[in-house]
mmCIF file of C-alpha atoms in Angstrom:
data_model
loop_
_atom_site.group_PDB
_atom_site.id
_atom_site.type_symbol
_atom_site.label_atom_id
_atom_site.label_comp_id
_atom_site.label_asym_id
_atom_site.label_seq_id
_atom_site.Cartn_x
_atom_site.Cartn_y
_atom_site.Cartn_z
ATOM 1 C CA MET S 1 116.529 -7.019 62.765
ATOM 2 C CA ILE S 2 116.841 -3.285 63.278
ATOM 3 C CA TYR S 3 118.798 -0.997 60.973
ATOM 4 C CA ARG S 4 119.529 2.621 61.860
ATOM 5 C CA PRO S 5 120.975 4.443 58.818
ATOM 6 C CA PHE S 6 121.086 7.687 60.829
ATOM 7 C CA ASP S 7 119.997 8.853 64.273
ATOM 8 C CA ASP S 8 116.475 9.957 63.247
ATOM 9 C CA LEU S 9 115.460 6.864 61.290
ATOM 10 C CA ASN S 10 114.908 3.243 62.418
ATOM 11 C CA ILE S 11 114.016 0.460 59.990
ATOM 12 C CA SER S 12 112.929 -2.853 61.472
ATOM 13 C CA ILE S 13 112.140 -6.134 59.691
ATOM 14 C CA GLU S 14 110.551 -9.156 61.354
ATOM 15 C CA GLY S 15 109.701 -12.528 59.774
ATOM 16 C CA ASN S 16 107.434 -15.316 60.948
ATOM 17 C CA TYR S 17 106.514 -18.819 59.831
ATOM 18 C CA GLU S 18 103.554 -20.906 61.021
ATOM 19 C CA ALA S 19 102.439 -24.405 60.072
ATOM 20 C CA ASN S 20 98.998 -25.711 61.008
ATOM 21 C CA THR S 21 97.359 -29.070 60.351
ATOM 22 C CA ASN S 22 93.659 -29.722 60.793
ATOM 23 C CA LYS S 23 92.690 -33.366 60.224
ATOM 24 C CA MET S 24 88.911 -32.698 60.612
ATOM 25 C CA GLN S 25 88.267 -29.658 58.376
ATOM 26 C CA TYR S 26 84.579 -29.401 57.484
ATOM 27 C CA ILE S 27 83.921 -29.174 53.713
ATOM 28 C CA THR S 28 80.200 -29.784 53.049
ATOM 29 C CA THR S 29 77.097 -31.762 53.958
ATOM 30 C CA GLU S 30 75.420 -34.132 51.476
ATOM 31 C CA SER S 31 71.919 -35.582 51.948
ATOM 32 C CA VAL S 32 71.211 -39.066 50.652
ATOM 33 C CA ASP S 33 67.808 -40.719 51.319
ATOM 34 C CA ASN S 34 67.047 -38.076 53.981
ATOM 35 C CA GLN S 35 70.285 -38.806 55.846
ATOM 36 C CA ASN S 36 73.055 -36.286 56.190
ATOM 37 C CA TYR S 37 76.630 -37.174 55.482
ATOM 38 C CA TYR S 38 79.405 -34.804 56.396
ATOM 39 C CA LEU S 39 82.412 -34.512 54.142
ATOM 40 C CA LEU S 40 85.597 -33.768 56.088
ATOM 41 C CA GLY S 41 89.132 -33.255 54.824
ATOM 42 C CA ARG S 42 92.624 -32.539 56.025
ATOM 43 C CA ILE S 43 94.174 -29.148 55.603
ATOM 44 C CA ASP S 44 97.911 -28.430 55.762
ATOM 45 C CA GLN S 45 98.432 -24.676 56.016
ATOM 46 C CA LYS S 46 101.799 -22.982 55.934
ATOM 47 C CA THR S 47 102.032 -19.209 56.378
ATOM 48 C CA LEU S 48 105.105 -17.046 55.836
ATOM 49 C CA GLY S 49 104.983 -13.380 56.784
ATOM 50 C CA VAL S 50 107.266 -10.374 56.816
ATOM 51 C CA SER S 51 106.623 -7.097 58.731
ATOM 52 C CA MET S 52 108.521 -3.958 57.950
ATOM 53 C CA ARG S 53 108.368 -0.756 60.064
ATOM 54 C CA PHE S 54 109.881 2.678 59.500
ATOM 55 C CA THR S 55 110.131 5.186 62.284
ATOM 56 C CA TYR S 56 111.274 8.721 61.661
ATOM 57 C CA ASN S 57 111.878 10.927 64.699
ATOM 58 C CA ILE S 58 111.129 14.571 63.803
ATOM 59 C CA ASN S 59 111.945 15.850 67.313
ATOM 60 C CA PRO S 60 111.919 14.290 70.816
ATOM 61 C CA ASP S 61 108.127 14.752 71.093
ATOM 62 C CA LEU S 62 107.040 13.802 67.554
ATOM 63 C CA SER S 63 107.734 10.792 65.375
ATOM 64 C CA ILE S 64 106.154 9.274 62.298
ATOM 65 C CA GLN S 65 105.818 5.528 61.955
ATOM 66 C CA PHE S 66 104.630 3.552 58.943
#
């Protein structure tokens, strides 16, 4: 979404969502009687993000963006 309140200023907002599942996530290694056992688990990760950008045009050759 882009909003332009006046000619020299642009405001843009973007959102994103990501879901990841890892059924074999390594957790730790345990040793019992000199034999290694690997502890694995499942991870369900959900990420929500928002990016916002402001662009101010000072003149045709110079702009500030943050």
